[in-house]
Amino acid sequence: MDLITLLPFIVLIGAMFLMTRSAKKKQAAAAQMRNDMQSGTGVRTIGGMYATVKEVHDDTVLLEVAPGVHAVYAKNAIGAVLDDAEYNRIVHGDDPELDTDGTVVPDDASSLTGDADAEVAKIDLGKDGAADDAGTEDATAKDVKKTEDVKDAKGEGKTDGDADSK
């Protein structure tokens, strides 16, 4: 056997080794997170329910899912242990970033220029009056001609007595 023939098998075995190694690291980190859980912390279960830890036992956890409502879950059912700020933001809607200290945001860009009292010069983007009137008449005539051409092409401009019917 040649080394080039064995190279795909070696690469495949190496990839499998690396994938199983990373999966084992993730499992160990999840187990460590579950073992470091303390009462009073907020958690998210693998089903997506948010609760507060009341008691931690060897294989189970007592969670308070609502005020006065307790449930027993397996430790493996805990998906994530959340820090207090994130738990309060998700469960109670507390978001310190949304609290305003009286700052008013203007609805235009005038405050960004630095000189808010300066008069903004208006720029006329239109054509001059004489050229505009002549251009309007030409454009209208062209639009009418295009409409007639389209009707003729479709056969819509013909009356009942016309010979060129479909």
Short mmCIF file of C-alpha atoms in Angstrom, two decimals:
data_model
loop_
_atom_site.label_atom_id
_atom_site.label_comp_id
_atom_site.label_asym_id
_atom_site.label_seq_id
_atom_site.Cartn_x
_atom_site.Cartn_y
_atom_site.Cartn_z
CA MET A 1 0.00 0.00 0.00
CA ASP A 2 1.10 3.47 -0.82
CA LEU A 3 1.04 6.47 1.57
CA ILE A 4 -1.20 8.42 -0.83
CA THR A 5 -3.78 5.62 -0.65
CA LEU A 6 -3.80 5.73 3.16
CA LEU A 7 -3.91 9.56 3.39
CA PRO A 8 -7.75 9.90 3.16
CA PHE A 9 -8.20 7.33 5.93
CA ILE A 10 -5.67 9.09 8.15
CA VAL A 11 -7.40 12.44 7.60
CA LEU A 12 -10.81 10.89 8.36
CA ILE A 13 -9.59 9.30 11.59
CA GLY A 14 -7.96 12.57 12.64
CA ALA A 15 -11.16 14.53 11.98
CA MET A 16 -13.20 12.03 14.01
CA PHE A 17 -10.71 12.32 16.88
CA LEU A 18 -10.92 16.13 16.88
CA MET A 19 -14.73 16.12 16.77
CA THR A 20 -15.09 13.70 19.67
CA ARG A 21 -12.53 15.65 21.66
CA SER A 22 -14.43 18.94 21.24
CA ALA A 23 -17.74 17.23 22.10
CA LYS A 24 -16.22 15.83 25.29
CA LYS A 25 -14.97 19.32 26.24
CA LYS A 26 -18.47 20.75 25.76
CA GLN A 27 -20.01 18.00 27.87
CA ALA A 28 -17.47 18.56 30.64
CA ALA A 29 -18.13 22.32 30.62
CA ALA A 30 -21.90 21.73 30.84
CA ALA A 31 -21.46 19.30 33.73
CA GLN A 32 -19.22 21.80 35.53
CA MET A 33 -21.81 24.54 35.02
CA ARG A 34 -24.54 22.35 36.50
CA ASN A 35 -22.35 21.39 39.47
CA ASP A 36 -21.54 25.06 40.20
CA MET A 37 -25.24 25.97 40.36
CA GLN A 38 -26.31 27.65 43.60
CA SER A 39 -29.69 28.47 45.06
CA GLY A 40 -31.00 31.87 44.05
CA THR A 41 -29.55 31.87 40.55
CA GLY A 42 -31.66 32.06 37.41
CA VAL A 43 -31.58 29.18 34.96
CA ARG A 44 -33.02 28.24 31.57
CA THR A 45 -34.09 24.66 31.09
CA ILE A 46 -33.48 22.74 27.87
CA GLY A 47 -37.18 23.23 27.17
CA GLY A 48 -36.79 27.01 27.30
CA MET A 49 -38.42 27.67 30.68
CA TYR A 50 -36.83 30.28 32.96
CA ALA A 51 -36.82 29.62 36.69
CA THR A 52 -34.99 30.37 39.92
CA VAL A 53 -33.01 27.65 41.70
CA LYS A 54 -34.27 26.97 45.25
CA GLU A 55 -32.40 23.79 46.20
CA VAL A 56 -29.64 21.77 44.57
CA HIS A 57 -29.40 18.00 45.23
CA ASP A 58 -27.13 15.32 43.75
CA ASP A 59 -29.15 14.55 40.62
CA THR A 60 -32.11 16.92 40.92
CA VAL A 61 -32.82 20.63 41.30
CA LEU A 62 -35.84 22.30 42.91
CA LEU A 63 -36.88 25.24 40.73
CA GLU A 64 -39.34 28.03 41.42
CA VAL A 65 -41.05 28.47 38.06
CA ALA A 66 -43.50 31.13 39.31
CA PRO A 67 -44.00 32.80 42.69
CA GLY A 68 -45.03 29.97 45.02
CA VAL A 69 -44.84 27.27 42.30
CA HIS A 70 -42.01 24.76 42.71
CA ALA A 71 -40.98 21.89 40.45
CA VAL A 72 -38.29 19.22 40.64
CA TYR A 73 -36.05 18.87 37.58
CA ALA A 74 -33.11 16.64 36.73
CA LYS A 75 -29.78 18.46 36.65
CA ASN A 76 -29.36 17.38 33.04
CA ALA A 77 -32.48 19.40 32.16
CA ILE A 78 -30.72 22.69 32.98
CA GLY A 79 -29.59 24.25 29.71
CA ALA A 80 -27.87 27.37 31.03
CA VAL A 81 -27.15 29.16 34.26
CA LEU A 82 -27.81 32.87 33.74
CA ASP A 83 -26.25 35.82 35.51
CA ASP A 84 -28.58 38.08 37.50
CA ALA A 85 -28.68 40.94 34.96
CA GLU A 86 -29.58 38.67 32.04
CA TYR A 87 -32.17 36.74 34.07
CA ASN A 88 -33.89 39.96 35.22
CA ARG A 89 -33.82 41.36 31.69
CA ILE A 90 -35.48 38.26 30.24
CA VAL A 91 -37.96 37.39 33.00
CA HIS A 92 -38.88 40.77 34.47
CA GLY A 93 -38.19 42.99 31.47
CA ASP A 94 -35.61 45.02 33.40
CA ASP A 95 -33.23 46.62 30.94
CA PRO A 96 -30.89 49.27 32.35
CA GLU A 97 -29.86 50.29 28.83
CA LEU A 98 -33.42 51.39 28.07
CA ASP A 99 -33.69 53.63 31.12
CA THR A 100 -33.29 57.23 30.05
CA ASP A 101 -31.88 59.97 32.23
CA GLY A 102 -33.92 62.74 30.65
CA THR A 103 -31.91 62.84 27.43
CA VAL A 104 -34.01 63.98 24.52
CA VAL A 105 -33.04 62.79 21.07
CA PRO A 106 -33.99 65.24 18.30
CA ASP A 107 -35.91 63.94 15.33
CA ASP A 108 -33.77 65.77 12.78
CA ALA A 109 -30.07 66.18 12.06
CA SER A 110 -29.93 69.90 12.92
CA SER A 111 -28.30 69.25 16.28
CA LEU A 112 -25.49 67.28 14.64
CA THR A 113 -24.20 70.21 12.58
CA GLY A 114 -23.07 72.19 15.60
CA ASP A 115 -24.77 75.45 14.48
CA ALA A 116 -28.46 74.78 15.05
CA ASP A 117 -29.53 78.40 14.41
CA ALA A 118 -27.94 78.64 10.97
CA GLU A 119 -30.36 78.89 8.08
CA VAL A 120 -29.98 76.00 5.69
CA ALA A 121 -29.68 77.15 2.10
CA LYS A 122 -32.34 75.66 -0.12
CA ILE A 123 -31.18 74.27 -3.42
CA ASP A 124 -33.56 74.37 -6.39
CA LEU A 125 -33.18 71.07 -8.18
CA GLY A 126 -35.81 71.85 -10.82
CA LYS A 127 -35.29 73.11 -14.36
CA ASP A 128 -35.76 76.71 -15.37
CA GLY A 129 -39.36 77.73 -16.20
CA ALA A 130 -39.21 78.03 -20.04
CA ALA A 131 -37.36 74.77 -20.58
CA ASP A 132 -39.64 73.05 -18.09
CA ASP A 133 -42.84 74.08 -19.90
CA ALA A 134 -41.50 73.00 -23.30
CA GLY A 135 -40.22 69.72 -21.86
CA THR A 136 -43.61 68.99 -20.30
CA GLU A 137 -45.44 69.41 -23.59
CA ASP A 138 -42.93 67.21 -25.42
CA ALA A 139 -43.12 64.55 -22.73
CA THR A 140 -46.92 64.54 -22.80
CA ALA A 141 -46.97 64.11 -26.59
CA LYS A 142 -44.46 61.26 -26.35
CA ASP A 143 -46.51 59.52 -23.63
CA VAL A 144 -49.68 59.71 -25.73
CA LYS A 145 -47.86 58.31 -28.77
CA LYS A 146 -46.39 55.45 -26.70
CA THR A 147 -49.83 54.61 -25.33
CA GLU A 148 -51.30 54.50 -28.85
CA ASP A 149 -48.43 52.32 -30.08
CA VAL A 150 -48.98 49.86 -27.24
CA LYS A 151 -52.71 49.70 -27.92
CA ASP A 152 -52.09 49.09 -31.61
CA ALA A 153 -49.59 46.35 -30.84
CA LYS A 154 -52.07 44.63 -28.54
CA GLY A 155 -55.02 45.24 -30.82
CA GLU A 156 -56.85 47.20 -28.13
CA GLY A 157 -57.23 50.42 -30.20
CA LYS A 158 -59.39 48.72 -32.85
CA THR A 159 -63.14 48.94 -33.07
CA ASP A 160 -65.58 46.16 -33.86
CA GLY A 161 -65.50 46.73 -37.61
CA ASP A 162 -61.69 46.53 -38.04
CA ALA A 163 -60.33 43.76 -40.24
CA ASP A 164 -57.14 43.08 -38.28
CA SER A 165 -58.71 41.12 -35.45
CA LYS A 166 -57.03 38.20 -33.82
#
